[in-house]
Tab-separated table of C-alpha atoms in Angstrom:
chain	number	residue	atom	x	y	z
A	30	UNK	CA	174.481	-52.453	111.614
A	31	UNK	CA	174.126	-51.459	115.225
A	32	UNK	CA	172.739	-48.280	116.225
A	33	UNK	CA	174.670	-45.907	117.415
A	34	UNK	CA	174.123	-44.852	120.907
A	35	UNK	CA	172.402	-41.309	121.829
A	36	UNK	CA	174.971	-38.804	123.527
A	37	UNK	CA	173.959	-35.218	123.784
A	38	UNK	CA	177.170	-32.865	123.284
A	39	UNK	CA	177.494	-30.857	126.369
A	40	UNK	CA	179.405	-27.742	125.812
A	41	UNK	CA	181.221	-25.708	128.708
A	42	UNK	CA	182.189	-21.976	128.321
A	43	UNK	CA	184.433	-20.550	130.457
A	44	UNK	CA	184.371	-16.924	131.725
A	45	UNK	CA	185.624	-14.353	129.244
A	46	UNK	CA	188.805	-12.828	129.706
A	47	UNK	CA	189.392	-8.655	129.401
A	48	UNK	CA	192.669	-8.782	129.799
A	49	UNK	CA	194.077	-7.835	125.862
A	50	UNK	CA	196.436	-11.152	125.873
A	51	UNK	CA	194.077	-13.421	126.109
A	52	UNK	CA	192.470	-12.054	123.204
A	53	UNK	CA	194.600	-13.892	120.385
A	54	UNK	CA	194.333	-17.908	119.354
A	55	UNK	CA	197.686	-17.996	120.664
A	56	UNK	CA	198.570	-16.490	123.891
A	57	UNK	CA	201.829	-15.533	124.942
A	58	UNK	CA	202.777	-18.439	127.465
A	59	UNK	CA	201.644	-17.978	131.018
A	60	UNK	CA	204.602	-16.768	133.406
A	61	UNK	CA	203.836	-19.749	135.953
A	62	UNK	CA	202.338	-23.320	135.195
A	63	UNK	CA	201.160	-25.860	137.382
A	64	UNK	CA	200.083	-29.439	137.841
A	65	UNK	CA	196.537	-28.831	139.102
A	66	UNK	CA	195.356	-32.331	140.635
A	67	UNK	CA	196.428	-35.557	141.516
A	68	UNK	CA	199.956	-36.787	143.178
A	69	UNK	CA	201.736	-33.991	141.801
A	70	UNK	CA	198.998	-31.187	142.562
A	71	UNK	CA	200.478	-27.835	142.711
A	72	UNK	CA	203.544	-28.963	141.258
A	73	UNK	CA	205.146	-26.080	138.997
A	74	UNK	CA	205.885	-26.970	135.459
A	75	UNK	CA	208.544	-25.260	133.466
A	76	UNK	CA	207.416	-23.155	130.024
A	77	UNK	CA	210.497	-23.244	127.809
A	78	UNK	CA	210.724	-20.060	125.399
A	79	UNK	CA	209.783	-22.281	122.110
A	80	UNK	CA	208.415	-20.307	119.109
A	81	UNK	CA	204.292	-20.762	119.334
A	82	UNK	CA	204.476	-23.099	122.323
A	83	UNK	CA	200.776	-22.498	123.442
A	84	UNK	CA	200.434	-24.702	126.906
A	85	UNK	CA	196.755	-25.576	128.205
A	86	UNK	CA	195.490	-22.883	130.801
A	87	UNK	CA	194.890	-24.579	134.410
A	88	UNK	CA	190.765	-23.691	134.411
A	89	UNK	CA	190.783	-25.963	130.694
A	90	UNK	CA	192.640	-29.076	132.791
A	91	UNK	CA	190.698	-28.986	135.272
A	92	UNK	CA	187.393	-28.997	133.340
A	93	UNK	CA	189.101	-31.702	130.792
A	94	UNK	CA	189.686	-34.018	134.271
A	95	UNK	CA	186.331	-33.486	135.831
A	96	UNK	CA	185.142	-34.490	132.814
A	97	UNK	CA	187.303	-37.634	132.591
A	98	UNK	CA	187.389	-37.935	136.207
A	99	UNK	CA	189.764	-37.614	139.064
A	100	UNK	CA	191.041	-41.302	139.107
A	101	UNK	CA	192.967	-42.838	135.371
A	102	UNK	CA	194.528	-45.696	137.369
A	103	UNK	CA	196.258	-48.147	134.672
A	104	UNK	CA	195.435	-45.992	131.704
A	105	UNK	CA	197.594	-45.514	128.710
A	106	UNK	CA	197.925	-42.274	127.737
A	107	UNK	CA	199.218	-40.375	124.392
A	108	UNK	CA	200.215	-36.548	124.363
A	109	UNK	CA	201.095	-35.978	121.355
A	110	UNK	CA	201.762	-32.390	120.624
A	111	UNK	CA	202.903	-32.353	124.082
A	112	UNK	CA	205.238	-29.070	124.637
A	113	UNK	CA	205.504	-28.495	128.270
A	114	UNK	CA	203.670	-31.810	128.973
A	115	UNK	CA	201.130	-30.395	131.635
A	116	UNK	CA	198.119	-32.592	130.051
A	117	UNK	CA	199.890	-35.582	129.876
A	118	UNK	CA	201.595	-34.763	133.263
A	119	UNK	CA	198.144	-34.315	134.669
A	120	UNK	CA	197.029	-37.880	133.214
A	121	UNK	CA	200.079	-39.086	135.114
A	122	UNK	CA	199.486	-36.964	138.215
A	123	UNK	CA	195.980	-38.843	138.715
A	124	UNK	CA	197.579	-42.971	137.970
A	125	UNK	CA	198.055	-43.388	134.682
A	126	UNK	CA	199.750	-46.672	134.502
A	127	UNK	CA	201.926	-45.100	130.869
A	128	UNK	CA	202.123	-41.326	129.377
A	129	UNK	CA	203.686	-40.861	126.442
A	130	UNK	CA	204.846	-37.885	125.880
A	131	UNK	CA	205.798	-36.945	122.222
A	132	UNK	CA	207.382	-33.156	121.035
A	133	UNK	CA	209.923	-32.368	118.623
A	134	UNK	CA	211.022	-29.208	120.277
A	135	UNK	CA	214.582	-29.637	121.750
A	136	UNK	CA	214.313	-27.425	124.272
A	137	UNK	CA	210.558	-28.807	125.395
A	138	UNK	CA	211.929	-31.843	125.229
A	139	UNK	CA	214.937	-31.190	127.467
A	140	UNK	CA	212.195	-29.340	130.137
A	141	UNK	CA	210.778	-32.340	130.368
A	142	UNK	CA	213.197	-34.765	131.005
A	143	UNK	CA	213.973	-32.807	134.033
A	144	UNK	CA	210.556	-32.195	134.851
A	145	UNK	CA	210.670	-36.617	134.518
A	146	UNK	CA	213.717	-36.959	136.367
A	147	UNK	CA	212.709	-34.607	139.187
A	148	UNK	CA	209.033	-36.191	139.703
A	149	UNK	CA	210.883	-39.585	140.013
A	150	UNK	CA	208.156	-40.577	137.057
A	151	UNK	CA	209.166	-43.419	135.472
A	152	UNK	CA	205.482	-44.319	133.810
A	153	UNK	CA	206.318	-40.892	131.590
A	154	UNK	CA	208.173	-41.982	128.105
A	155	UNK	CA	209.642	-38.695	126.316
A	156	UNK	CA	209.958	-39.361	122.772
A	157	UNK	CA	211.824	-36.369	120.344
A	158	UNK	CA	209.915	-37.006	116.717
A	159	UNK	CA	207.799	-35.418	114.322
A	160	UNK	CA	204.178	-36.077	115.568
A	161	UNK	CA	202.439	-37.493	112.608
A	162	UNK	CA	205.602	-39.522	111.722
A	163	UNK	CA	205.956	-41.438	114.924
A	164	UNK	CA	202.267	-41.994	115.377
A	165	UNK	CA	202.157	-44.187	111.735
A	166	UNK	CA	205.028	-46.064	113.205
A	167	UNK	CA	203.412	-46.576	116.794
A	168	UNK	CA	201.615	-49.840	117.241
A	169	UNK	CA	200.563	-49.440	120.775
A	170	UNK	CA	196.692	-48.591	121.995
A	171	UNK	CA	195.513	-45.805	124.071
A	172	UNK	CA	192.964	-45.292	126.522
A	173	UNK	CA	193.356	-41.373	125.906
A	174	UNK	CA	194.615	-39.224	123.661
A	175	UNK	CA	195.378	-35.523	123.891
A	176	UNK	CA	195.580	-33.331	120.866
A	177	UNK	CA	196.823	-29.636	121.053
A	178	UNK	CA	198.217	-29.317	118.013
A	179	UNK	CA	199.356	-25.962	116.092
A	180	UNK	CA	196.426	-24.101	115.106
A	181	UNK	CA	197.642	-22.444	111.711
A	182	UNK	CA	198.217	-25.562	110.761
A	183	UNK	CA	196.722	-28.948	109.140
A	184	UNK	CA	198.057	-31.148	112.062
A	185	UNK	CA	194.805	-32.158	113.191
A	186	UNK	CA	193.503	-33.514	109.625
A	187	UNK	CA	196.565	-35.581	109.105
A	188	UNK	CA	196.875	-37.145	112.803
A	189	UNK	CA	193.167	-38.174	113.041
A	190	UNK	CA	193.588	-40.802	110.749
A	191	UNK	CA	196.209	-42.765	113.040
A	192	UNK	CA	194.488	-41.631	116.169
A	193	UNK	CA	191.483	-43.363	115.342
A	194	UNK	CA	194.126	-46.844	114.684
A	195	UNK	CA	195.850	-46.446	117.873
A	196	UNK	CA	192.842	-45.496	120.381
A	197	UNK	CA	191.520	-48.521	122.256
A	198	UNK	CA	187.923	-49.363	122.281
A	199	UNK	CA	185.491	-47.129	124.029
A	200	UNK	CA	188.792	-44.963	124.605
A	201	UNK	CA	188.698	-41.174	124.610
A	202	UNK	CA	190.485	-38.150	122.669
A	203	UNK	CA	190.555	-34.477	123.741
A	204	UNK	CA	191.458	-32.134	121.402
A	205	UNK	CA	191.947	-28.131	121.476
A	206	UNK	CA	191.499	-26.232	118.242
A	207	UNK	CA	190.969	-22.520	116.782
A	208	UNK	CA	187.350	-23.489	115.370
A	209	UNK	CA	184.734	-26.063	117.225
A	210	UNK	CA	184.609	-29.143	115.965
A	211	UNK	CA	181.133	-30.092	114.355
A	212	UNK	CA	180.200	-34.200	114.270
A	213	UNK	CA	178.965	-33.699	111.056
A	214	UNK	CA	181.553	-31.887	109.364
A	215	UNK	CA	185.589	-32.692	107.968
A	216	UNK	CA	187.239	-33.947	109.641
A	217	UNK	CA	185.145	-35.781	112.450
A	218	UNK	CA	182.328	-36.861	110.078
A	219	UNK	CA	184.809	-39.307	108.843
A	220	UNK	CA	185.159	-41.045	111.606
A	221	UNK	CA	181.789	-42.820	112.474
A	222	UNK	CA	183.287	-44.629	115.684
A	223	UNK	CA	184.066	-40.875	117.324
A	224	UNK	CA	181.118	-39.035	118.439
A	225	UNK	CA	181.286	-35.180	119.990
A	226	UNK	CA	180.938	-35.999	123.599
A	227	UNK	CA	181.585	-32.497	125.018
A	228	UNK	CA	183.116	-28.970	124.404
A	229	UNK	CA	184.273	-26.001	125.842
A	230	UNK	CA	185.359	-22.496	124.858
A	231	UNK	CA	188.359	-20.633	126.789
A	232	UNK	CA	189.252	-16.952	125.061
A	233	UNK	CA	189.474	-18.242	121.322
A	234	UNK	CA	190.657	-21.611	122.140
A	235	UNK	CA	187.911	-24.256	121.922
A	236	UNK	CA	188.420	-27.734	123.463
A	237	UNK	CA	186.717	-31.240	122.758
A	238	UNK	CA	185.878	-34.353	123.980
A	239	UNK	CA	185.489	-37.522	121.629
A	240	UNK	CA	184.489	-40.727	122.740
A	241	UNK	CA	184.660	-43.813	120.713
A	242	UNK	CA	181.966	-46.106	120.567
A	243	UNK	CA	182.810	-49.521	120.396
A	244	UNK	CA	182.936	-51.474	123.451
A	245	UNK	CA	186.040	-51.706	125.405
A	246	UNK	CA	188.044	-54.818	125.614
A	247	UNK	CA	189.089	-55.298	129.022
A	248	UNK	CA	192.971	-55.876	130.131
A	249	UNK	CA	194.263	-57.940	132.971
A	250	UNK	CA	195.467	-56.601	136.045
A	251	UNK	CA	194.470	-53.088	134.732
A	252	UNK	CA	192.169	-51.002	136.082
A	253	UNK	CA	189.175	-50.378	133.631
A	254	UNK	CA	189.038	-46.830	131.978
A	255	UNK	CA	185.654	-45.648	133.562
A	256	UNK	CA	182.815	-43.743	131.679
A	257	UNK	CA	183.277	-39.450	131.657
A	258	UNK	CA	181.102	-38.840	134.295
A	259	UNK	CA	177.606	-37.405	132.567
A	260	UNK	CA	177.884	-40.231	130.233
Protein backbone atom coordinates (compact mmCIF):
# COMPACT_ATOMS: atom_id res chain seq x y z
CA UNK A 1 0.00 0.00 0.00
CA UNK A 2 1.34 3.44 -0.74
CA UNK A 3 1.74 5.94 1.83
CA UNK A 4 -0.30 8.51 2.00
CA UNK A 5 1.14 11.87 1.46
CA UNK A 6 1.66 14.49 4.50
CA UNK A 7 -0.77 17.61 4.20
CA UNK A 8 -1.12 19.81 7.20
CA UNK A 9 -4.89 21.15 7.47
CA UNK A 10 -4.70 24.84 7.35
CA UNK A 11 -7.67 26.44 8.86
CA UNK A 12 -8.83 30.16 8.07
CA UNK A 13 -11.16 32.15 10.44
CA UNK A 14 -12.75 34.96 9.34
CA UNK A 15 -13.53 38.10 11.42
CA UNK A 16 -16.49 37.76 13.75
CA UNK A 17 -19.56 39.39 12.99
CA UNK A 18 -21.69 41.66 15.85
CA UNK A 19 -24.27 42.28 13.87
CA UNK A 20 -27.33 39.84 15.61
CA UNK A 21 -28.11 38.17 11.98
CA UNK A 22 -25.20 36.76 11.46
CA UNK A 23 -25.46 35.05 14.61
CA UNK A 24 -27.69 31.96 13.45
CA UNK A 25 -26.40 28.74 11.15
CA UNK A 26 -28.70 30.13 8.75
CA UNK A 27 -28.74 33.70 7.91
CA UNK A 28 -31.44 35.48 6.43
CA UNK A 29 -30.21 35.90 2.69
CA UNK A 30 -28.04 38.89 2.00
CA UNK A 31 -30.06 41.86 0.25
CA UNK A 32 -27.34 42.06 -2.66
CA UNK A 33 -25.06 39.19 -4.12
CA UNK A 34 -22.29 39.32 -6.34
CA UNK A 35 -19.89 37.46 -8.58
CA UNK A 36 -16.62 38.42 -6.87
CA UNK A 37 -13.75 37.47 -9.49
CA UNK A 38 -13.14 36.40 -12.78
CA UNK A 39 -15.04 37.42 -16.26
CA UNK A 40 -18.10 38.16 -14.53
CA UNK A 41 -16.51 40.10 -11.43
CA UNK A 42 -18.92 42.35 -9.84
CA UNK A 43 -21.67 40.88 -11.59
CA UNK A 44 -24.96 40.94 -9.31
CA UNK A 45 -26.63 37.67 -8.73
CA UNK A 46 -30.28 37.38 -7.97
CA UNK A 47 -31.42 35.72 -4.29
CA UNK A 48 -34.86 34.25 -4.95
CA UNK A 49 -37.15 34.21 -1.67
CA UNK A 50 -36.82 30.16 -1.29
CA UNK A 51 -37.54 28.76 2.21
CA UNK A 52 -33.80 28.20 3.92
CA UNK A 53 -31.94 29.24 0.78
CA UNK A 54 -28.59 30.07 2.63
CA UNK A 55 -26.16 31.51 -0.37
CA UNK A 56 -22.22 31.62 0.32
CA UNK A 57 -21.12 35.14 1.75
CA UNK A 58 -18.60 36.97 -0.81
CA UNK A 59 -15.43 37.01 1.98
CA UNK A 60 -16.06 32.70 2.02
CA UNK A 61 -15.68 32.77 -2.16
CA UNK A 62 -13.11 34.59 -2.21
CA UNK A 63 -11.06 32.66 0.38
CA UNK A 64 -12.50 29.22 -1.31
CA UNK A 65 -10.81 30.72 -4.87
CA UNK A 66 -7.55 31.90 -3.45
CA UNK A 67 -7.35 28.76 -2.19
CA UNK A 68 -8.12 26.98 -5.48
CA UNK A 69 -6.68 29.71 -7.39
CA UNK A 70 -7.70 32.47 -9.69
CA UNK A 71 -7.42 30.48 -13.04
CA UNK A 72 -9.94 26.81 -13.45
CA UNK A 73 -9.45 26.91 -17.24
CA UNK A 74 -11.06 23.51 -18.69
CA UNK A 75 -12.31 22.30 -15.35
CA UNK A 76 -15.47 20.43 -14.76
CA UNK A 77 -17.31 21.59 -12.15
CA UNK A 78 -20.39 20.17 -9.93
CA UNK A 79 -22.64 22.50 -7.66
CA UNK A 80 -24.76 20.53 -6.34
CA UNK A 81 -26.92 22.12 -3.76
CA UNK A 82 -26.55 25.05 -5.90
CA UNK A 83 -29.51 27.68 -4.99
CA UNK A 84 -28.54 30.97 -6.36
CA UNK A 85 -25.51 29.38 -8.13
CA UNK A 86 -22.84 32.05 -7.00
CA UNK A 87 -20.10 29.14 -6.30
CA UNK A 88 -20.58 27.45 -9.30
CA UNK A 89 -21.01 30.84 -11.14
CA UNK A 90 -17.71 31.84 -9.66
CA UNK A 91 -16.03 28.45 -11.00
CA UNK A 92 -17.43 29.62 -14.32
CA UNK A 93 -16.50 33.28 -13.88
CA UNK A 94 -12.65 32.18 -13.65
CA UNK A 95 -12.79 29.34 -17.13
CA UNK A 96 -14.32 26.52 -16.18
CA UNK A 97 -14.62 24.64 -19.36
CA UNK A 98 -18.45 22.90 -17.70
CA UNK A 99 -20.57 23.94 -14.39
CA UNK A 100 -23.20 22.04 -13.53
CA UNK A 101 -25.49 23.47 -11.73
CA UNK A 102 -28.05 21.19 -9.88
CA UNK A 103 -31.24 22.65 -7.42
CA UNK A 104 -34.61 21.47 -7.08
CA UNK A 105 -36.05 24.77 -6.11
CA UNK A 106 -38.34 26.11 -8.94
CA UNK A 107 -37.94 29.40 -8.35
CA UNK A 108 -33.82 29.06 -7.91
CA UNK A 109 -33.94 27.30 -10.74
CA UNK A 110 -35.85 29.82 -12.85
CA UNK A 111 -33.17 32.74 -11.30
CA UNK A 112 -30.79 31.00 -12.84
CA UNK A 113 -31.71 30.36 -16.14
CA UNK A 114 -31.90 34.03 -16.50
CA UNK A 115 -28.92 34.65 -14.66
CA UNK A 116 -27.53 31.81 -17.76
CA UNK A 117 -29.27 33.44 -20.44
CA UNK A 118 -28.18 36.96 -19.49
CA UNK A 119 -24.29 36.02 -18.96
CA UNK A 120 -24.50 34.50 -22.52
CA UNK A 121 -22.97 31.23 -20.48
CA UNK A 122 -23.41 28.41 -22.34
CA UNK A 123 -20.60 26.13 -20.32
CA UNK A 124 -23.42 26.45 -17.26
CA UNK A 125 -25.95 23.23 -17.43
CA UNK A 126 -29.08 23.89 -15.00
CA UNK A 127 -30.48 20.70 -14.04
CA UNK A 128 -34.09 20.72 -11.74
CA UNK A 129 -33.65 17.22 -9.56
CA UNK A 130 -33.37 15.99 -6.22
CA UNK A 131 -29.58 16.18 -5.38
CA UNK A 132 -28.74 12.78 -4.16
CA UNK A 133 -31.02 11.24 -6.87
CA UNK A 134 -29.38 12.73 -9.89
CA UNK A 135 -25.88 12.34 -8.59
CA UNK A 136 -26.40 8.12 -8.46
CA UNK A 137 -27.57 8.53 -11.98
CA UNK A 138 -24.63 10.92 -13.14
CA UNK A 139 -21.74 9.16 -14.77
CA UNK A 140 -19.63 12.11 -15.54
CA UNK A 141 -16.19 13.14 -13.47
CA UNK A 142 -15.40 16.30 -11.78
CA UNK A 143 -12.48 18.27 -11.20
CA UNK A 144 -14.48 20.12 -8.29
CA UNK A 145 -17.20 19.73 -6.37
CA UNK A 146 -19.10 22.17 -4.19
CA UNK A 147 -21.25 21.05 -1.34
CA UNK A 148 -23.57 23.51 0.60
CA UNK A 149 -26.05 21.42 1.49
CA UNK A 150 -28.98 21.98 4.20
CA UNK A 151 -27.56 21.94 7.52
CA UNK A 152 -30.51 20.33 9.63
CA UNK A 153 -30.23 17.81 7.50
CA UNK A 154 -28.36 14.35 6.57
CA UNK A 155 -27.55 15.56 2.95
CA UNK A 156 -23.99 15.50 3.40
CA UNK A 157 -23.78 11.69 4.72
CA UNK A 158 -25.82 10.42 1.87
CA UNK A 159 -24.08 12.50 -1.10
CA UNK A 160 -20.47 11.66 -0.03
CA UNK A 161 -20.76 8.33 -1.11
CA UNK A 162 -21.37 9.32 -4.93
CA UNK A 163 -19.12 12.29 -4.64
CA UNK A 164 -16.26 10.27 -3.96
CA UNK A 165 -17.49 8.01 -7.55
CA UNK A 166 -17.85 10.99 -9.61
CA UNK A 167 -14.68 13.22 -8.49
CA UNK A 168 -11.73 12.79 -10.85
CA UNK A 169 -8.37 11.91 -9.60
CA UNK A 170 -6.45 14.34 -7.52
CA UNK A 171 -9.81 16.45 -7.93
CA UNK A 172 -11.11 18.67 -5.14
CA UNK A 173 -14.48 19.09 -3.00
CA UNK A 174 -15.46 22.11 -0.86
CA UNK A 175 -17.98 21.71 1.43
CA UNK A 176 -19.83 24.18 4.03
CA UNK A 177 -21.40 22.64 7.11
CA UNK A 178 -22.87 23.59 10.73
CA UNK A 179 -20.00 21.47 12.56
CA UNK A 180 -16.12 21.15 11.21
CA UNK A 181 -15.38 18.32 9.62
CA UNK A 182 -12.72 16.07 11.47
CA UNK A 183 -10.47 13.49 9.02
CA UNK A 184 -10.85 11.06 11.49
CA UNK A 185 -14.36 11.07 12.22
CA UNK A 186 -18.02 9.94 10.18
CA UNK A 187 -18.31 10.73 7.65
CA UNK A 188 -14.78 11.67 6.14
CA UNK A 189 -12.92 8.81 7.90
CA UNK A 190 -14.61 6.67 5.40
CA UNK A 191 -13.20 7.91 2.71
CA UNK A 192 -9.36 7.18 2.78
CA UNK A 193 -8.73 8.86 -0.77
CA UNK A 194 -10.12 12.47 0.80
CA UNK A 195 -7.86 14.10 3.15
CA UNK A 196 -8.81 17.63 5.15
CA UNK A 197 -6.82 20.00 3.10
CA UNK A 198 -8.09 23.27 4.65
CA UNK A 199 -10.91 25.02 6.68
CA UNK A 200 -12.41 28.04 7.58
CA UNK A 201 -14.99 29.43 10.00
CA UNK A 202 -17.46 32.42 8.91
CA UNK A 203 -20.23 33.30 11.89
CA UNK A 204 -21.40 29.57 12.54
CA UNK A 205 -20.86 28.38 9.12
CA UNK A 206 -17.65 26.34 8.73
CA UNK A 207 -16.22 25.60 5.25
CA UNK A 208 -13.77 22.78 3.92
CA UNK A 209 -11.45 21.84 1.55
CA UNK A 210 -10.88 18.05 0.53
CA UNK A 211 -8.43 16.95 -1.78
CA UNK A 212 -8.24 13.53 -3.18
CA UNK A 213 -5.18 11.76 -3.37
CA UNK A 214 -4.72 9.72 -6.20
CA UNK A 215 -2.92 11.04 -9.07
CA UNK A 216 -4.71 12.82 -11.74
CA UNK A 217 -5.19 11.40 -15.12
CA UNK A 218 -4.58 13.97 -17.56
CA UNK A 219 -7.23 14.96 -20.50
CA UNK A 220 -6.47 16.18 -23.96
CA UNK A 221 -6.78 19.57 -25.01
CA UNK A 222 -7.73 20.46 -21.36
CA UNK A 223 -6.02 22.50 -19.27
CA UNK A 224 -4.66 20.56 -16.14
CA UNK A 225 -6.48 21.30 -12.76
CA UNK A 226 -3.43 22.87 -10.86
CA UNK A 227 -2.45 22.15 -7.15
CA UNK A 228 -4.41 24.71 -4.28
CA UNK A 229 -1.77 26.93 -3.91
CA UNK A 230 -0.01 25.98 -0.27
CA UNK A 231 -0.12 22.49 -1.39
Amino acid sequence: MKPRPEVRTQFHTEPRSTDPRTQSSRPAPPARLRIIGGTWKRTPIPVPEVPGLRPTPDRVRETLFNWLGQDLTGWQCLDLFAGTGALGLEAASRGAARVVLVEREARAVSALHRLRERLHADMIDIVQAESSGWLARCTQRFDLVLLDPPFQSDALTRVLPEVARVLAPGGRVYVETAQPLAPDAPPLAQYPNLILHRAGKAGQVHYHLLLDTRTAVPVPGAAPASPPSGA
